[in-house]
Amino acid sequence: MDSSERYVEATAHPTIGIVLLGGLSDPNNRIPLHGSSGIAYTIKNKESVARTRISLSDKKHVYTFNGKEIEESSRSPIALIQKYEERLKTKYRTEYVNFKSENQDILSGSSDAGAAALGKCIQYLLPDEDPFSMENNLRIISESVGRSLYGGLTVTDVSNHGTRTRQILNPEEFGGYEITAFTFPHERRPSDDIHFNIKKLPEYPNRVKNANYKLIELQKLAEKKDIRGIFELAHNDTEEYHSLVEKAGVIIITPEMRQLMKEVDRIRKNIWCSYIVTGGNNVFVVTRNEDSETISDKLRRRDVRITKLIVAGHPKITSSNI
Ligand code: MEV
């Protein structure tokens, strides 16, 4: 960084779906076809974050992600920065708006974190920007960005005007629970394989109805602070979602992941626990804090990495000289 450079840096947490999103309007606008829900998470005793810096300088453009220069594309943060660039240049009398972002200790859900950290920086620089229009601009980078923007447990509603996310429980309410991620050693498939195939199924209109209905249920559970009920609902949603995803020809749950899930189903007859699988190579097993070690020992296997996670909050400004 040169000494004249002005900057703002923010961090945001990655996410896990609770009522899973499947189906987007089109590759450019990426408008979800139904409401969904999620949580933000961090690895226990670590900071799982996307760390993003916007700097204003009179030197040339620099756009980097994890230390490498990034290209312009419809889902790239460059397209988002360009939407705000003229206003930033006028307000801060600068030639260039630079961007640098790094992922730190993230298992999945990183694009929500990256988009939310960038949004936090822009909101800091342009505080009059409407949060609703900000969320809808950021959605182009990541359709479930609202989960990371608000943290804790969130619901994202969809209307003709766009998406709007609200937090329905803060992260502290999840203090009695731990999420153990079992990461399998295969490459994940792009989520767009799900989004663009699931909506072709004849069962899809019913899925849209069910997902929206589950959000009403979730709201009631949140009001009662029924954390177990929330993760039971997530468990059932994982089952409904992946049976449809598989019908659409997209296999996310490999036989090895399914085997572990069956073991969870056996264990949960005696000790409460539940699972979530989103679009990647993780099985997330939710337990009460006191049962976490016993249950992960029962599920432990070779070549599967185990990581303990907890629910996390909203993005933060970490430093700035503006
Ligand atoms: C998000 O766009 C796609 C999935 O991860 C499901 C979810 O988290 O809601 C596949």
Short mmCIF file of C-alpha atoms and ligand atoms in Angstrom, two decimals:
data_model
loop_
_atom_site.label_atom_id
_atom_site.label_comp_id
_atom_site.label_asym_id
_atom_site.label_seq_id
_atom_site.Cartn_x
_atom_site.Cartn_y
_atom_site.Cartn_z
CA MET A 1 0.00 0.00 0.00
CA ASP A 2 1.40 3.44 -0.83
CA SER A 3 1.27 5.97 2.01
CA SER A 4 -1.22 8.28 0.25
CA GLU A 5 -3.70 5.47 -0.30
CA ARG A 6 -7.03 5.70 1.53
CA TYR A 7 -8.76 2.43 2.33
CA VAL A 8 -11.47 0.58 4.21
CA GLU A 9 -11.30 -3.10 5.15
CA ALA A 10 -14.20 -5.35 6.21
CA THR A 11 -14.73 -9.01 7.08
CA ALA A 12 -17.84 -11.16 6.63
CA HIS A 13 -18.63 -14.77 7.52
CA PRO A 14 -19.48 -17.63 5.13
CA THR A 15 -22.85 -19.37 5.27
CA ILE A 16 -24.79 -22.63 5.37
CA GLY A 17 -28.34 -23.03 4.04
CA ILE A 18 -31.21 -23.99 6.36
CA VAL A 19 -34.11 -23.89 3.87
CA LEU A 20 -32.11 -24.53 0.74
CA LEU A 21 -32.32 -22.45 -2.39
CA GLY A 22 -32.73 -24.23 -5.71
CA GLY A 23 -33.66 -22.33 -8.86
CA LEU A 24 -32.66 -18.93 -10.19
CA SER A 25 -34.38 -16.84 -12.84
CA ASP A 26 -31.46 -16.48 -15.24
CA PRO A 27 -27.66 -16.50 -15.17
CA ASN A 28 -27.34 -12.70 -15.23
CA ASN A 29 -29.90 -11.44 -12.74
CA ARG A 30 -29.76 -14.53 -10.51
CA ILE A 31 -33.13 -13.80 -8.91
CA PRO A 32 -34.08 -16.70 -6.58
CA LEU A 33 -37.35 -18.41 -7.57
CA HIS A 34 -38.36 -18.92 -3.92
CA GLY A 35 -37.55 -17.74 -0.41
CA SER A 36 -34.76 -19.45 1.56
CA SER A 37 -32.96 -19.33 4.87
CA GLY A 38 -29.43 -19.73 6.20
CA ILE A 39 -26.93 -19.12 8.97
CA ALA A 40 -23.52 -17.48 9.01
CA TYR A 41 -20.75 -19.57 10.59
CA THR A 42 -17.17 -19.47 11.75
CA ILE A 43 -14.72 -22.21 12.69
CA LYS A 44 -14.65 -22.40 16.49
CA ASN A 45 -11.68 -20.46 17.94
CA LYS A 46 -10.78 -19.13 14.47
CA GLU A 47 -12.07 -16.40 12.23
CA SER A 48 -13.70 -17.85 9.09
CA VAL A 49 -14.05 -14.75 6.97
CA ALA A 50 -13.67 -13.11 3.61
CA ARG A 51 -11.40 -10.11 4.27
CA THR A 52 -11.98 -7.40 1.69
CA ARG A 53 -10.31 -4.04 1.17
CA ILE A 54 -11.42 -1.18 -1.06
CA SER A 55 -8.70 1.39 -1.62
CA LEU A 56 -8.84 4.71 -3.39
CA SER A 57 -5.70 5.78 -5.21
CA ASP A 58 -4.36 7.89 -8.01
CA LYS A 59 -2.33 4.96 -9.30
CA LYS A 60 -3.56 2.16 -11.55
CA HIS A 61 -6.39 -0.32 -10.94
CA VAL A 62 -5.63 -3.40 -8.85
CA TYR A 63 -8.24 -6.14 -8.42
CA THR A 64 -7.07 -9.28 -6.62
CA PHE A 65 -8.67 -12.34 -5.04
CA ASN A 66 -6.58 -14.64 -2.83
CA GLY A 67 -3.48 -12.88 -4.14
CA LYS A 68 -4.28 -13.40 -7.86
CA GLU A 69 -5.50 -10.79 -10.31
CA ILE A 70 -9.18 -11.25 -11.22
CA GLU A 71 -10.88 -10.90 -14.57
CA GLU A 72 -14.02 -8.98 -15.40
CA SER A 73 -17.11 -11.21 -15.74
CA SER A 74 -20.81 -10.91 -14.95
CA ARG A 75 -20.40 -12.44 -11.45
CA SER A 76 -17.11 -10.74 -10.64
CA PRO A 77 -16.85 -8.08 -7.93
CA ILE A 78 -15.51 -5.75 -10.63
CA ALA A 79 -19.01 -5.46 -12.16
CA LEU A 80 -20.35 -4.52 -8.73
CA ILE A 81 -17.62 -1.95 -8.05
CA GLN A 82 -18.32 -0.38 -11.43
CA LYS A 83 -21.90 0.31 -10.32
CA TYR A 84 -20.60 2.54 -7.52
CA GLU A 85 -17.36 3.75 -9.08
CA GLU A 86 -18.51 7.14 -10.37
CA ARG A 87 -20.10 8.06 -7.02
CA LEU A 88 -16.97 6.98 -5.14
CA LYS A 89 -14.69 8.90 -7.48
CA THR A 90 -16.76 12.08 -7.17
CA LYS A 91 -17.22 11.91 -3.41
CA TYR A 92 -13.60 10.99 -2.60
CA ARG A 93 -11.90 12.83 -5.52
CA THR A 94 -9.93 9.81 -6.59
CA GLU A 95 -8.81 8.30 -9.90
CA TYR A 96 -9.08 4.60 -9.11
CA VAL A 97 -11.10 2.29 -6.89
CA ASN A 98 -9.10 -0.86 -6.08
CA PHE A 99 -10.28 -4.15 -4.63
CA LYS A 100 -8.50 -6.91 -2.77
CA SER A 101 -10.13 -9.89 -1.09
CA GLU A 102 -8.87 -13.01 0.68
CA ASN A 103 -10.70 -16.01 2.08
CA GLN A 104 -9.57 -17.19 5.48
CA ASP A 105 -10.50 -20.63 6.95
CA ILE A 106 -13.67 -21.07 4.86
CA LEU A 107 -15.15 -24.53 4.12
CA SER A 108 -18.05 -23.48 1.87
CA GLY A 109 -20.36 -20.51 1.33
CA SER A 110 -17.39 -18.26 0.53
CA SER A 111 -19.03 -16.23 -2.23
CA ASP A 112 -21.71 -14.97 0.21
CA ALA A 113 -18.89 -13.84 2.53
CA GLY A 114 -16.90 -12.15 -0.26
CA ALA A 115 -19.94 -10.31 -1.57
CA ALA A 116 -21.04 -9.22 1.94
CA ALA A 117 -17.58 -7.94 2.92
CA LEU A 118 -17.46 -5.90 -0.28
CA GLY A 119 -20.96 -4.58 0.47
CA LYS A 120 -19.88 -3.56 3.97
CA CYS A 121 -16.95 -1.55 2.53
CA ILE A 122 -19.21 0.21 0.02
CA GLN A 123 -21.80 0.99 2.69
CA TYR A 124 -19.04 2.50 4.83
CA LEU A 125 -17.92 4.72 1.94
CA LEU A 126 -21.48 5.56 0.77
CA PRO A 127 -23.60 5.46 3.95
CA ASP A 128 -26.68 6.85 2.20
CA GLU A 129 -26.91 3.79 -0.03
CA ASP A 130 -30.22 1.97 0.53
CA PRO A 131 -29.58 -1.52 2.09
CA PHE A 132 -32.32 -3.08 -0.07
CA SER A 133 -30.79 -1.90 -3.32
CA MET A 134 -27.32 -2.86 -2.00
CA GLU A 135 -28.46 -6.45 -1.28
CA ASN A 136 -29.96 -6.71 -4.75
CA ASN A 137 -26.82 -5.45 -6.43
CA LEU A 138 -24.64 -7.84 -4.39
CA ARG A 139 -26.94 -10.73 -5.27
CA ILE A 140 -25.42 -10.76 -8.76
CA ILE A 141 -22.14 -11.94 -7.19
CA SER A 142 -23.88 -14.39 -4.86
CA GLU A 143 -27.62 -15.12 -4.76
CA SER A 144 -27.65 -15.87 -1.02
CA VAL A 145 -25.46 -12.91 0.05
CA GLY A 146 -28.17 -11.74 2.51
CA ARG A 147 -27.27 -14.64 4.84
CA SER A 148 -23.82 -13.18 5.32
CA LEU A 149 -24.94 -9.52 5.23
CA TYR A 150 -27.18 -9.94 8.29
CA GLY A 151 -25.55 -12.92 10.09
CA GLY A 152 -27.15 -15.25 12.67
CA LEU A 153 -30.24 -17.01 11.30
CA THR A 154 -31.81 -15.19 8.36
CA VAL A 155 -34.75 -15.49 6.02
CA THR A 156 -34.57 -14.17 2.47
CA ASP A 157 -37.94 -13.31 0.93
CA VAL A 158 -38.38 -12.86 -2.79
CA SER A 159 -40.84 -10.48 -4.44
CA ASN A 160 -41.27 -8.89 -7.87
CA HIS A 161 -39.07 -6.05 -6.66
CA GLY A 162 -36.12 -8.23 -5.56
CA THR A 163 -34.83 -10.09 -2.52
CA ARG A 164 -34.91 -8.82 1.03
CA THR A 165 -33.15 -10.58 3.92
CA ARG A 166 -33.85 -10.16 7.62
CA GLN A 167 -32.23 -11.68 10.68
CA ILE A 168 -34.70 -13.74 12.73
CA LEU A 169 -32.32 -14.96 15.47
CA ASN A 170 -29.00 -13.56 16.58
CA PRO A 171 -25.93 -15.84 16.82
CA GLU A 172 -25.89 -15.83 20.65
CA GLU A 173 -29.13 -17.87 20.66
CA PHE A 174 -27.16 -20.77 19.14
CA GLY A 175 -24.60 -20.83 21.98
CA GLY A 176 -25.63 -24.32 23.17
CA TYR A 177 -25.03 -25.96 19.79
CA GLU A 178 -22.05 -26.92 17.67
CA ILE A 179 -21.90 -27.85 13.99
CA THR A 180 -19.31 -30.45 13.01
CA ALA A 181 -18.36 -30.32 9.34
CA PHE A 182 -17.28 -33.61 7.76
CA THR A 183 -15.45 -32.62 4.57
CA PHE A 184 -15.17 -35.40 1.98
CA PRO A 185 -12.13 -35.48 -0.31
CA HIS A 186 -13.87 -34.91 -3.68
CA GLU A 187 -14.34 -31.73 -5.72
CA ARG A 188 -17.70 -29.99 -5.36
CA ARG A 189 -19.96 -29.34 -8.37
CA PRO A 190 -20.94 -25.76 -9.26
CA SER A 191 -24.25 -24.75 -7.62
CA ASP A 192 -25.50 -23.58 -11.01
CA ASP A 193 -25.87 -27.26 -11.99
CA ILE A 194 -28.60 -27.38 -9.33
CA HIS A 195 -30.11 -23.97 -10.03
CA PHE A 196 -30.62 -24.50 -13.75
CA ASN A 197 -31.84 -28.13 -13.64
CA ILE A 198 -34.13 -28.30 -10.61
CA LYS A 199 -36.60 -25.76 -12.00
CA LYS A 200 -37.33 -28.03 -15.00
CA LEU A 201 -38.87 -30.75 -12.78
CA PRO A 202 -42.69 -31.17 -12.76
CA GLU A 203 -42.44 -31.24 -8.91
CA TYR A 204 -40.75 -27.82 -8.83
CA PRO A 205 -43.88 -25.66 -8.24
CA ASN A 206 -44.58 -27.81 -5.19
CA ARG A 207 -41.02 -27.33 -3.92
CA VAL A 208 -41.46 -23.54 -4.22
CA LYS A 209 -44.66 -23.76 -2.16
CA ASN A 210 -43.05 -26.02 0.47
CA ALA A 211 -39.96 -23.82 0.83
CA ASN A 212 -42.10 -20.74 1.38
CA TYR A 213 -44.26 -22.62 3.89
CA LYS A 214 -41.16 -23.80 5.78
CA LEU A 215 -40.09 -20.17 6.18
CA ILE A 216 -43.31 -19.45 8.05
CA GLU A 217 -42.64 -22.46 10.29
CA LEU A 218 -39.08 -21.29 10.83
CA GLN A 219 -40.24 -17.84 11.90
CA LYS A 220 -42.47 -19.47 14.57
CA LEU A 221 -39.59 -21.66 15.78
CA ALA A 222 -37.33 -18.61 15.97
CA GLU A 223 -39.90 -16.74 18.05
CA LYS A 224 -39.90 -19.66 20.52
CA LYS A 225 -36.07 -19.86 20.31
CA ASP A 226 -36.53 -23.55 19.50
CA ILE A 227 -33.03 -24.22 18.15
CA ARG A 228 -33.52 -27.98 17.94
CA GLY A 229 -36.75 -27.44 16.01
CA ILE A 230 -34.87 -25.17 13.60
CA PHE A 231 -32.22 -27.82 12.89
CA GLU A 232 -34.90 -30.54 12.59
CA LEU A 233 -36.55 -28.42 9.93
CA ALA A 234 -33.16 -28.02 8.19
CA HIS A 235 -32.60 -31.80 8.35
CA ASN A 236 -35.95 -32.48 6.66
CA ASP A 237 -35.28 -29.80 4.10
CA THR A 238 -31.93 -31.40 3.18
CA GLU A 239 -33.82 -34.64 2.48
CA GLU A 240 -36.56 -33.00 0.39
CA TYR A 241 -34.11 -30.81 -1.53
CA HIS A 242 -31.62 -33.53 -2.45
CA SER A 243 -34.27 -36.01 -3.52
CA LEU A 244 -35.38 -33.38 -6.06
CA VAL A 245 -31.84 -32.39 -7.00
CA GLU A 246 -31.10 -36.06 -7.69
CA LYS A 247 -34.27 -36.39 -9.81
CA ALA A 248 -32.94 -33.44 -11.79
CA GLY A 249 -29.78 -35.50 -12.49
CA VAL A 250 -27.40 -33.71 -10.10
CA ILE A 251 -25.72 -35.89 -7.50
CA ILE A 252 -24.32 -33.92 -4.56
CA ILE A 253 -24.61 -36.63 -1.87
CA THR A 254 -22.07 -39.33 -2.78
CA PRO A 255 -22.49 -42.90 -1.42
CA GLU A 256 -19.80 -42.12 1.20
CA MET A 257 -21.68 -39.01 2.37
CA ARG A 258 -24.96 -40.97 2.45
CA GLN A 259 -23.33 -43.66 4.60
CA LEU A 260 -22.35 -41.04 7.19
CA MET A 261 -25.86 -39.55 7.09
CA LYS A 262 -27.35 -43.00 7.76
CA GLU A 263 -25.11 -43.30 10.81
CA VAL A 264 -26.38 -39.91 12.01
CA ASP A 265 -29.93 -41.23 11.58
CA ARG A 266 -29.03 -44.21 13.78
CA ILE A 267 -27.34 -42.08 16.46
CA ARG A 268 -30.19 -39.60 16.60
CA LYS A 269 -32.53 -42.32 17.88
CA ASN A 270 -30.61 -42.06 21.19
CA ILE A 271 -28.77 -38.73 21.24
CA TRP A 272 -30.23 -35.67 19.56
CA CYS A 273 -28.35 -34.58 16.41
CA SER A 274 -29.23 -33.65 12.82
CA TYR A 275 -27.53 -33.02 9.49
CA ILE A 276 -27.46 -30.53 6.64
CA VAL A 277 -25.99 -30.95 3.16
CA THR A 278 -26.00 -27.88 0.93
CA GLY A 279 -24.32 -27.89 -2.50
CA GLY A 280 -20.82 -29.05 -1.60
CA ASN A 281 -18.75 -31.93 -0.25
CA ASN A 282 -19.58 -31.35 3.45
CA VAL A 283 -22.02 -33.10 5.75
CA PHE A 284 -22.76 -30.65 8.59
CA VAL A 285 -23.78 -32.49 11.76
CA VAL A 286 -25.49 -30.37 14.41
CA THR A 287 -25.25 -31.45 18.06
CA ARG A 288 -25.59 -29.98 21.52
CA ASN A 289 -22.17 -28.77 22.75
CA GLU A 290 -21.89 -31.55 25.32
CA ASP A 291 -22.53 -34.31 22.72
CA SER A 292 -20.25 -32.96 20.00
CA GLU A 293 -17.11 -34.99 20.86
CA THR A 294 -18.93 -38.31 21.43
CA ILE A 295 -20.85 -37.99 18.18
CA SER A 296 -17.88 -36.93 16.06
CA ASP A 297 -15.86 -39.84 17.46
CA LYS A 298 -18.59 -42.24 16.34
CA LEU A 299 -18.62 -40.71 12.84
CA ARG A 300 -14.86 -40.27 12.37
CA ARG A 301 -13.35 -41.91 9.23
CA ARG A 302 -10.17 -41.86 7.22
CA ASP A 303 -9.76 -39.09 4.58
CA VAL A 304 -12.68 -37.07 5.99
CA ARG A 305 -11.65 -33.82 7.65
CA ILE A 306 -13.51 -32.80 10.81
CA THR A 307 -14.00 -29.11 11.68
CA LYS A 308 -16.02 -27.63 14.54
CA LEU A 309 -18.17 -24.62 13.65
CA ILE A 310 -20.44 -22.19 15.48
CA VAL A 311 -23.04 -19.69 14.28
CA ALA A 312 -21.59 -16.22 13.59
CA GLY A 313 -22.77 -12.64 13.20
CA HIS A 314 -22.83 -9.87 10.60
CA PRO A 315 -19.89 -8.20 8.75
CA LYS A 316 -17.52 -5.78 10.50
CA ILE A 317 -15.28 -2.93 9.47
CA THR A 318 -11.83 -4.05 10.65
CA SER A 319 -9.77 -0.98 9.72
CA SER A 320 -9.90 2.23 7.74
CA ASN A 321 -7.99 5.50 7.38
CA ILE A 322 -10.93 7.39 5.86
C1 MEV B 1 -27.03 -21.62 -2.88
O1 MEV B 1 -27.12 -20.73 -3.98
C2 MEV B 1 -27.05 -23.00 -3.37
C3 MEV B 1 -26.98 -24.15 -2.40
O2 MEV B 1 -25.82 -24.08 -1.59
C4 MEV B 1 -28.22 -24.29 -1.53
C5 MEV B 1 -28.31 -23.32 -0.36
O3 MEV B 1 -27.30 -23.15 0.35
O4 MEV B 1 -29.39 -22.76 -0.16
C6 MEV B 1 -26.86 -25.38 -3.25
#
